[in-house]
Coordinates of C-alpha atoms in Angstrom, one line a residue:
X28 CA 36.8 3.8 -25.1
X29 CA 35.9 2.5 -21.6
X30 CA 33.4 4.4 -19.5
X31 CA 34.4 6.6 -16.5
X32 CA 33.9 4.9 -13.2
X33 CA 32.3 7.1 -10.5
X34 CA 32.6 5.6 -7.0
X35 CA 29.9 7.0 -4.7
X36 CA 26.2 7.8 -5.5
X37 CA 25.8 10.8 -3.3
X38 CA 24.9 14.3 -4.7
X39 CA 28.4 14.8 -6.1
X40 CA 28.8 11.4 -7.7
X41 CA 25.3 11.6 -9.2
X42 CA 26.0 15.1 -10.5
X43 CA 29.3 14.1 -12.1
X44 CA 27.7 11.1 -13.9
X45 CA 24.9 13.4 -15.2
X46 CA 27.4 16.1 -16.3
X47 CA 29.5 13.5 -18.1
X48 CA 26.4 12.2 -19.9
X49 CA 25.6 15.8 -20.9
X50 CA 29.1 15.8 -22.5
X51 CA 28.4 12.5 -24.3
X52 CA 30.6 10.4 -22.0
X53 CA 29.3 7.0 -20.5
X54 CA 29.9 6.2 -16.8
X55 CA 29.5 3.4 -14.3
X56 CA 28.1 4.7 -11.0
X57 CA 29.1 2.4 -8.1
X58 CA 26.6 2.9 -5.3
X59 CA 27.7 1.4 -1.9
X60 CA 24.1 1.3 -0.8
X61 CA 20.9 -0.2 -2.1
X62 CA 20.0 2.8 -4.3
X63 CA 17.7 4.6 -1.9
X64 CA 18.3 7.5 0.5
X65 CA 17.0 8.0 4.0
X66 CA 14.7 11.0 4.4
X67 CA 16.2 13.3 6.9
X68 CA 14.5 16.8 6.8
X69 CA 17.1 18.1 9.3
X70 CA 19.9 17.4 6.8
X71 CA 19.6 20.2 4.2
X72 CA 21.7 21.8 1.5
X73 CA 22.2 25.5 0.6
X74 CA 23.1 26.0 -3.0
X75 CA 24.4 29.2 -4.5
X76 CA 22.6 30.6 -7.5
X77 CA 25.0 29.1 -10.1
X78 CA 25.2 25.6 -8.5
X79 CA 21.4 25.5 -8.2
X80 CA 21.2 26.3 -11.9
X81 CA 23.7 23.4 -12.5
X82 CA 21.5 20.8 -10.8
X83 CA 18.3 22.2 -12.3
X84 CA 19.9 22.0 -15.7
X85 CA 21.1 18.4 -15.2
X86 CA 17.9 17.1 -13.6
X87 CA 15.3 19.2 -15.5
X88 CA 13.7 19.9 -12.1
X89 CA 13.2 23.6 -11.1
X90 CA 12.9 22.6 -7.3
X91 CA 10.2 25.2 -7.0
X92 CA 8.0 22.9 -4.9
X93 CA 10.6 21.0 -2.9
X94 CA 13.1 23.8 -2.2
X95 CA 12.8 27.4 -1.3
X96 CA 14.6 30.6 -2.2
X97 CA 14.7 33.0 0.7
X98 CA 13.1 36.4 0.3
X99 CA 15.5 38.1 2.7
X100 CA 18.2 37.7 5.4
X101 CA 18.3 39.1 8.9
X102 CA 21.3 39.4 11.1
X103 CA 20.6 40.2 14.7
X104 CA 22.8 40.7 17.8
X105 CA 21.0 40.6 21.2
X106 CA 17.9 42.6 20.4
X107 CA 19.4 44.7 17.7
X108 CA 18.9 44.2 13.9
X109 CA 22.4 44.5 12.5
X110 CA 21.7 43.8 8.8
X111 CA 18.8 43.2 6.6
X112 CA 19.3 41.9 3.0
X113 CA 16.5 41.7 0.5
X114 CA 17.0 39.4 -2.5
X115 CA 16.0 40.2 -6.1
X116 CA 17.1 39.9 -9.7
X117 CA 20.4 41.8 -9.0
X118 CA 21.0 39.8 -5.8
X119 CA 19.7 36.3 -6.3
X120 CA 18.9 34.2 -3.2
X121 CA 20.4 30.8 -2.5
X122 CA 18.3 27.7 -2.8
X123 CA 17.6 25.8 0.4
X124 CA 16.2 22.2 0.3
X125 CA 16.4 18.9 2.1
X126 CA 19.5 16.9 0.8
X127 CA 17.4 13.8 0.2
X128 CA 15.2 15.9 -2.1
X129 CA 18.2 16.9 -4.1
X130 CA 19.5 13.3 -4.2
X131 CA 16.2 11.9 -5.3
X132 CA 15.9 14.4 -8.2
X133 CA 19.5 13.5 -9.3
X134 CA 18.7 9.7 -9.0
X135 CA 15.5 10.1 -11.0
X136 CA 17.5 11.9 -13.7
X137 CA 20.2 9.2 -13.7
X138 CA 17.5 6.5 -14.1
X139 CA 16.4 8.2 -17.3
X140 CA 20.0 8.6 -18.6
X141 CA 21.1 5.8 -21.0
X142 CA 24.8 6.8 -20.7
X143 CA 24.9 6.0 -16.9
X144 CA 24.9 2.5 -15.6
X145 CA 24.2 2.2 -11.8
X146 CA 25.6 -0.7 -9.8
X147 CA 24.0 -0.9 -6.4
X148 CA 25.7 -2.5 -3.3
X149 CA 29.1 -2.0 -5.0
X150 CA 31.9 -0.8 -2.8
X151 CA 35.4 -0.5 -4.2
X152 CA 38.1 -2.6 -2.6
X153 CA 41.0 -2.5 -5.1
X154 CA 42.3 -0.4 -7.9
X155 CA 44.8 -1.4 -10.7
X156 CA 46.1 1.3 -13.1
X157 CA 48.0 1.0 -16.3
X158 CA 48.8 3.3 -19.2
X159 CA 45.6 2.5 -21.2
X160 CA 43.0 2.6 -18.4
X161 CA 42.3 1.1 -15.0
X162 CA 40.4 -1.8 -13.3
X163 CA 38.3 -1.5 -10.2
X164 CA 37.1 -4.4 -8.1
X165 CA 34.1 -4.2 -5.8
X166 CA 33.6 -6.4 -2.8
X167 CA 30.7 -8.8 -1.9
X168 CA 27.8 -9.2 -2.2
X169 CA 28.3 -8.1 -5.8
X170 CA 32.0 -8.8 -6.3
X171 CA 32.9 -7.6 -9.8
X172 CA 35.8 -6.3 -11.9
X173 CA 35.0 -3.1 -13.7
X174 CA 37.0 -1.7 -16.5
X175 CA 37.2 2.1 -17.0
X176 CA 39.1 4.9 -18.6
X177 CA 39.2 7.0 -15.4
X178 CA 38.0 6.7 -11.8
X179 CA 36.6 9.5 -9.7
X180 CA 36.2 8.9 -5.9
X181 CA 33.1 10.7 -4.7
X182 CA 32.7 8.2 -1.8
X183 CA 32.6 10.7 1.1
X184 CA 34.7 11.6 4.1
X185 CA 35.9 8.0 4.7
X186 CA 36.7 7.5 1.1
X187 CA 37.9 4.1 0.2
X188 CA 39.3 5.4 -3.1
X189 CA 41.4 8.0 -1.3
X190 CA 42.8 5.3 1.1
X191 CA 43.6 2.9 -1.7
X192 CA 45.4 5.8 -3.5
X193 CA 47.4 6.4 -0.3
X194 CA 46.5 10.1 -0.1
X195 CA 46.7 11.9 3.2
X196 CA 43.7 13.8 4.5
X197 CA 45.0 16.2 7.1
X198 CA 43.0 18.9 8.9
X199 CA 41.0 19.7 12.0
X200 CA 38.3 17.6 13.8
X201 CA 35.1 19.0 15.3
X202 CA 35.8 22.6 14.3
X203 CA 32.1 23.4 15.2
X204 CA 29.1 21.5 16.5
X205 CA 25.5 22.4 16.0
X206 CA 22.2 21.0 17.4
X207 CA 19.8 20.9 14.6
X208 CA 16.0 20.7 14.4
X209 CA 13.6 20.6 11.4
X210 CA 10.1 21.8 12.4
X211 CA 6.9 23.2 11.0
X212 CA 5.8 26.5 12.4
X213 CA 5.1 30.2 11.7
X214 CA 7.7 32.9 12.5
X215 CA 7.4 36.7 12.3
X216 CA 9.7 36.8 9.2
X217 CA 8.0 34.4 6.6
X218 CA 10.5 33.5 3.9
X219 CA 13.4 35.2 5.5
X220 CA 16.5 33.5 7.0
X221 CA 17.8 34.7 10.3
X222 CA 21.2 34.7 12.0
X223 CA 20.9 35.7 15.7
X224 CA 24.0 36.2 17.7
X225 CA 24.0 36.5 21.5
X226 CA 20.2 36.1 21.8
X227 CA 18.9 37.5 25.1
X228 CA 17.6 34.3 26.5
X229 CA 19.2 31.6 28.5
X230 CA 19.3 28.3 26.7
X231 CA 20.0 29.2 23.1
X232 CA 23.7 29.8 23.5
X233 CA 25.8 32.2 21.5
X234 CA 24.3 31.8 18.1
X235 CA 21.2 30.4 16.5
X236 CA 20.2 30.3 12.8
X237 CA 16.8 29.9 11.3
X238 CA 16.4 29.1 7.6
X239 CA 13.0 28.5 5.9
X240 CA 12.3 25.4 3.8
X241 CA 9.3 24.6 1.7
X242 CA 5.8 23.7 3.1
X243 CA 6.1 25.9 6.2
X244 CA 9.2 24.1 7.5
X245 CA 12.3 25.6 9.1
X246 CA 15.7 24.4 9.9
X247 CA 17.1 25.8 13.2
X248 CA 20.8 25.4 14.2
X249 CA 22.2 26.2 17.6
X250 CA 26.0 26.6 18.0
X251 CA 27.2 24.3 20.7
X252 CA 30.0 25.0 23.2
X253 CA 33.4 23.6 22.2
X254 CA 33.5 21.4 25.3
X255 CA 31.2 18.8 23.7
X256 CA 27.9 19.3 25.4
X257 CA 25.5 16.4 25.3
X258 CA 22.3 17.2 23.5
X259 CA 19.4 15.3 25.1
X260 CA 15.8 15.3 23.6
X261 CA 14.7 17.3 26.6
X262 CA 17.4 20.0 26.2
X263 CA 16.7 20.3 22.5
X264 CA 12.9 20.8 23.1
X265 CA 13.7 23.4 25.7
X266 CA 16.0 25.2 23.2
X267 CA 13.2 25.1 20.5
X268 CA 10.5 26.4 22.8
X269 CA 12.7 29.2 24.2
X270 CA 14.0 30.3 20.8
X271 CA 10.5 30.3 19.1
X272 CA 9.2 32.3 22.1
X273 CA 12.0 34.8 21.9
X274 CA 11.4 35.4 18.2
X275 CA 7.6 35.5 18.6
X276 CA 7.2 38.1 21.4
X277 CA 7.4 35.9 24.5
X278 CA 5.0 33.0 23.8
X279 CA 5.9 29.8 22.0
X280 CA 3.9 29.5 18.8
X281 CA 2.5 26.1 17.8
X282 CA 5.0 23.9 16.1
X283 CA 5.5 20.3 14.8
X284 CA 8.9 18.8 15.4
X285 CA 9.9 16.8 12.3
X286 CA 13.5 15.8 12.7
X287 CA 16.5 16.5 14.9
X288 CA 20.3 15.8 14.9
X289 CA 23.7 17.1 15.8
X290 CA 25.9 18.4 13.0
X291 CA 29.7 18.3 13.5
X292 CA 31.9 20.3 11.1
X293 CA 35.4 19.1 10.2
X294 CA 38.0 20.9 8.1
X295 CA 40.2 18.7 6.0
X296 CA 41.9 18.9 2.6
X297 CA 43.4 16.0 0.7
X298 CA 47.1 16.4 -0.2
X299 CA 46.5 15.3 -3.7
X300 CA 43.3 15.1 -5.7
X301 CA 44.7 12.9 -8.4
X302 CA 46.9 9.8 -8.8
X303 CA 47.3 8.8 -12.5
X304 CA 43.8 8.1 -13.9
X305 CA 42.1 8.3 -10.5
X306 CA 40.6 11.5 -9.0
X307 CA 38.9 12.7 -5.9
X308 CA 35.9 15.0 -5.6
X309 CA 33.5 16.3 -2.9
X310 CA 33.9 15.1 0.7
X311 CA 36.5 12.6 -0.4
X312 CA 38.7 15.6 -1.3
X313 CA 37.7 18.2 1.2
X314 CA 35.6 18.9 4.3
X315 CA 34.4 22.4 5.3
X316 CA 31.3 24.0 6.7
X317 CA 32.1 26.3 9.5
X318 CA 30.8 29.9 9.6
X319 CA 28.1 29.2 7.0
X320 CA 30.2 27.8 4.3
X321 CA 28.8 24.9 2.3
X322 CA 30.8 21.8 1.5
X323 CA 28.2 20.3 -0.8
X324 CA 28.2 23.4 -2.9
X325 CA 31.9 23.1 -3.4
X326 CA 31.5 19.4 -4.2
X327 CA 29.1 20.2 -7.0
X328 CA 31.6 22.7 -8.4
X329 CA 34.2 19.9 -8.3
X330 CA 32.0 17.8 -10.5
X331 CA 31.3 20.6 -12.9
X332 CA 35.0 21.4 -13.3
X333 CA 36.1 17.8 -13.8
X334 CA 33.3 16.7 -16.1
X335 CA 34.2 18.8 -19.1
X336 CA 37.9 18.0 -18.8
X337 CA 37.4 14.3 -18.6
X338 CA 35.0 14.6 -21.5
X339 CA 37.4 16.5 -23.7
X340 CA 40.1 13.9 -23.0
X341 CA 37.7 11.0 -23.5
X342 CA 36.6 12.3 -26.9
X343 CA 39.8 13.8 -28.2
X344 CA 42.7 12.0 -26.6
X345 CA 45.0 12.5 -23.7
X346 CA 45.5 16.1 -22.5
X347 CA 47.7 16.0 -19.4
X348 CA 47.7 19.7 -18.8
X349 CA 43.9 19.8 -18.9
X350 CA 43.5 16.9 -16.4
X351 CA 46.2 18.4 -14.2
X352 CA 44.4 21.7 -14.0
X353 CA 41.5 20.1 -12.0
X354 CA 43.6 19.8 -8.9
X355 CA 45.4 23.1 -9.5
X356 CA 42.1 25.0 -9.8
X357 CA 39.8 23.3 -7.4
X358 CA 42.2 22.6 -4.6
X359 CA 43.4 26.2 -4.6
X360 CA 39.9 27.5 -4.3
X361 CA 38.9 25.2 -1.5
X362 CA 42.2 25.8 0.3
X363 CA 41.6 29.5 0.2
X364 CA 38.1 29.1 1.6
X365 CA 39.3 26.8 4.4
X366 CA 42.1 29.3 5.2
X367 CA 39.6 32.2 5.4
X368 CA 37.4 30.2 7.7
X369 CA 40.2 29.1 10.0
X370 CA 41.6 32.7 10.2
X371 CA 38.1 34.0 11.1
X372 CA 37.2 31.4 13.7
X373 CA 39.3 32.8 16.5
X374 CA 37.9 36.3 15.9
X375 CA 34.3 35.2 15.7
X376 CA 34.2 32.5 18.3
X377 CA 36.9 33.7 20.7
X378 CA 34.5 36.0 22.6
X379 CA 35.4 38.8 25.0
X380 CA 38.9 40.3 24.8
X381 CA 39.9 43.6 23.3
X382 CA 38.0 43.0 20.0
X383 CA 34.7 43.1 21.8
X384 CA 35.4 46.8 22.6
X385 CA 36.5 47.9 19.2
X386 CA 33.9 50.2 17.6
X387 CA 32.1 48.5 14.8
X388 CA 33.6 45.1 15.6
X389 CA 30.3 43.4 16.2
X390 CA 28.8 44.7 13.0
X391 CA 31.9 43.6 11.1
X392 CA 31.6 40.1 12.6
X393 CA 27.9 39.9 11.6
X394 CA 28.8 41.0 8.1
X395 CA 31.5 38.3 7.8
X396 CA 29.1 35.6 9.0
X397 CA 26.5 36.8 6.6
X398 CA 29.0 36.5 3.7
X399 CA 29.6 32.9 4.6
X400 CA 25.8 32.0 4.7
X401 CA 24.9 34.0 1.6
X402 CA 27.9 33.0 -0.7
X403 CA 29.7 36.4 -0.7
X404 CA 33.2 37.6 0.3
X405 CA 36.2 35.4 1.1
X406 CA 34.1 32.9 3.0
X407 CA 31.3 32.3 0.5
X408 CA 31.9 33.7 -2.9
X409 CA 32.5 31.3 -5.8
X410 CA 36.2 30.9 -6.4
X411 CA 37.9 32.3 -9.5
X412 CA 40.7 30.3 -11.2
X413 CA 42.9 33.3 -11.6
X414 CA 46.2 31.3 -11.3
X415 CA 45.1 28.5 -13.5
X416 CA 47.3 27.3 -16.4
X417 CA 44.1 27.3 -18.5
X418 CA 43.7 31.1 -18.1
X419 CA 45.7 32.9 -20.9
X420 CA 47.8 35.9 -20.2
X421 CA 46.1 39.2 -21.1
X422 CA 47.0 40.7 -24.5
X423 CA 46.5 44.1 -26.1
X424 CA 43.3 42.8 -27.5
X425 CA 41.9 41.9 -24.1
X426 CA 39.0 44.0 -22.8
X427 CA 38.0 44.4 -19.2
X428 CA 34.5 43.4 -18.1
X429 CA 33.1 43.2 -14.6
X430 CA 33.9 39.4 -14.6
X431 CA 37.7 38.8 -14.2
X432 CA 39.2 35.9 -16.2
X433 CA 38.7 32.7 -14.4
X434 CA 35.6 33.8 -12.5
X435 CA 32.0 32.5 -13.2
X436 CA 30.2 34.5 -15.8
X437 CA 27.0 36.4 -15.1
X438 CA 23.8 34.8 -16.3
X439 CA 22.4 37.1 -19.0
X440 CA 19.7 36.6 -21.7
X441 CA 21.2 35.5 -25.0
X442 CA 20.0 34.8 -28.5
X443 CA 20.9 31.2 -29.5
X444 CA 21.9 30.1 -33.0
X445 CA 18.3 29.1 -33.8
X446 CA 17.1 32.6 -32.9
X447 CA 15.4 31.7 -29.6
X448 CA 16.0 33.7 -26.4
X449 CA 17.5 31.7 -23.5
X450 CA 19.6 32.3 -20.4
X451 CA 23.3 31.9 -20.8
X452 CA 23.6 29.2 -18.2
X453 CA 21.2 27.0 -20.2
X454 CA 23.9 26.7 -22.9
X455 CA 26.7 25.6 -20.5
X456 CA 27.9 22.1 -20.0
X457 CA 27.2 20.9 -23.5
X458 CA 30.7 19.8 -24.4
X459 CA 31.7 23.0 -26.2
X460 CA 33.1 26.4 -25.6
X461 CA 30.8 29.4 -25.7
X462 CA 31.6 32.7 -27.6
X463 CA 29.4 35.6 -26.5
X464 CA 29.1 38.8 -28.6
X465 CA 27.8 41.9 -26.9
X466 CA 25.6 43.6 -29.5
X467 CA 23.1 46.2 -28.2
X468 CA 19.9 46.4 -30.2
X469 CA 19.9 42.8 -31.5
X470 CA 17.2 41.8 -29.1
X471 CA 14.6 43.9 -30.9
X472 CA 15.4 42.6 -34.4
X473 CA 14.9 39.1 -35.8
X474 CA 18.1 37.2 -36.0
X475 CA 17.9 36.9 -39.8
X476 CA 18.3 40.7 -40.0
X477 CA 21.6 41.0 -38.1
X478 CA 23.2 37.6 -38.5
X479 CA 24.8 38.6 -41.8
X480 CA 25.5 42.2 -40.8
X481 CA 28.4 44.1 -39.3
X482 CA 31.0 42.0 -37.6
X483 CA 28.9 38.8 -37.4
X484 CA 30.2 37.1 -40.5
X485 CA 33.8 37.6 -39.5
X486 CA 33.1 36.5 -35.9
X487 CA 31.2 33.4 -37.1
X488 CA 34.2 32.5 -39.3
X489 CA 36.6 32.9 -36.4
X490 CA 34.4 30.7 -34.2
X491 CA 34.2 28.0 -36.9
X492 CA 38.1 28.0 -37.1
X493 CA 38.6 27.4 -33.3
X494 CA 40.5 24.3 -32.3
X495 CA 37.4 23.0 -30.5
X496 CA 33.7 23.3 -31.3
X497 CA 32.1 26.5 -29.9
X498 CA 28.6 27.9 -29.9
X499 CA 28.2 31.6 -30.9
X500 CA 25.6 33.5 -28.8
X501 CA 24.6 37.1 -28.8
X502 CA 23.5 39.3 -25.9
X503 CA 22.2 42.9 -25.7
X504 CA 24.5 43.7 -22.7
X505 CA 26.9 42.2 -20.2
X506 CA 28.0 43.9 -17.0
X507 CA 31.0 46.2 -17.7
X508 CA 31.3 45.2 -21.4
X509 CA 31.4 47.7 -24.2
X510 CA 29.5 47.2 -27.5
X511 CA 31.1 44.6 -29.7
X512 CA 33.0 42.9 -26.9
X513 CA 33.6 39.2 -27.4
X514 CA 33.7 36.8 -24.4
X515 CA 35.2 33.3 -24.5
X516 CA 33.6 31.1 -21.9
X517 CA 34.5 27.6 -20.7
X518 CA 32.0 24.7 -20.6
X519 CA 31.7 25.1 -16.8
X520 CA 30.8 28.8 -17.1
X521 CA 34.1 30.4 -16.2
X522 CA 35.4 33.3 -18.3
X523 CA 38.5 32.6 -20.3
X524 CA 39.1 36.1 -21.7
X525 CA 37.2 39.0 -23.3
X526 CA 38.3 41.0 -26.4
X527 CA 37.6 44.3 -28.1
X528 CA 35.9 43.3 -31.3
X529 CA 36.7 40.3 -33.5
X530 CA 40.3 39.1 -32.9
X531 CA 40.6 35.7 -34.6
X532 CA 44.2 35.0 -33.7
X533 CA 43.8 36.0 -30.0
X534 CA 40.5 34.1 -29.8
X535 CA 42.1 31.0 -31.2
X536 CA 45.1 31.2 -28.9
X537 CA 42.9 31.7 -25.8
X538 CA 40.8 28.7 -26.8
X539 CA 43.9 26.5 -27.3
X540 CA 45.2 27.6 -23.8
X541 CA 41.9 26.8 -22.0
X542 CA 41.9 23.4 -23.6
X543 CA 45.3 22.6 -22.1
X544 CA 47.3 23.2 -25.3
X545 CA 48.0 20.6 -28.0
X546 CA 47.2 16.9 -27.5
X547 CA 50.1 15.2 -25.8
X548 CA 50.9 11.7 -24.5
X549 CA 50.1 11.2 -20.8
X550 CA 52.9 10.0 -18.5
X551 CA 53.1 6.5 -17.2
X552 CA 50.8 5.9 -14.3
X553 CA 51.5 4.3 -11.0
X554 CA 49.8 0.9 -10.4
X555 CA 48.5 -0.5 -7.2

């Protein structure tokens, strides 16, 4: 079968190609540029705990030296500390790193991957689809016809693939603008990120954010007025000096300015994310980023969601319901996040008015912004695919755990089939389902003592009989799960269902549903 063609070699396209390779699917990665990325320390990425685990799993890089995990979060208003969050095992911090560092690690992993072919200076200029596959043409200087089974446009906000597929991209322009600086200095809160609203000094405007990076660096963002204020080098230096002085007790500490920029946030959502065998992902499908939300984080989730579905279809034949679920799941989650941000913007950015005098309003606003920055609540929490056609209806055999069906599972320590202890996320994205048994006490015994005892033989037989390959793992505990609960988990780490004990029929039916049902012929595809 022909490889999957991935158009665009940014973080999302690179991640998708690596994820496909992990599932055993070859891909051709069309890179519009020469294969190198400009180093811009002021352009950074904040990854939630599970997406950080995804890229670390795909690249083999822990990012301990090049990225940083914040030790805490401070939210201030004027001179008052409104909220202080401390991170730990029960509240994992996000990962903050320069985007070029992330892209470099992904490129290095792609260079080592035999299933990924990279074509530099290759920009798509035409797409032809038919029932058995598609053909993509790239323009000069390396004009070539590429044959593929599927195409995924990860080619950014001005996506050529989206335009060739004639997909509308409605939304709002310049929702927010920020002046940005990357600098090296020492602040009174080492390792802690800071959101400061209404700072009591003149030049810093209504909001400034400081987020630590590795090697003593910080990224500072100042929210700019909606009128489109021009940011000159002199005005930015004045902002830096005043902000650092305000945070350091009145005098500006020594600092080294590394990089600057202006970051403009747009909110857009493609009407469709698929036409026939062609899909959209990342900035080609959506733009968001106001109020602390992270568009790149959502783009990586697109890649994780789509990779296993394309892989299952590539290996086992057409599954229309499975492929259709990509748009159903991912577009709904991103649309909900955009809707939450658009509804919150007038409240948080409107200023003055009756809301300013409502008791507790300021604290509620700071909490809402904190949720966006830290990946919590309606603005920031990972989306759950509750309305997905791949989520089976609950049955009498279903058991409640703290993770609802369709939501990402919690990363717990598990015992693998070879008896070793690993984290659950390390076993995701390998092209198979995961069945997790909650069995207290197994962690203190060698696997050979309990693998043939109790319900294990019957569960192992049920897993072997599933319609798709699955790995059986065992854990001492899972949040909210009773002993002998059985969890069925998708390759992208979202919970399918959980059961009380061994329920072979219900487990089989749930696995079949999450794989899109029985194999079926795909409908005829439009050509262009």
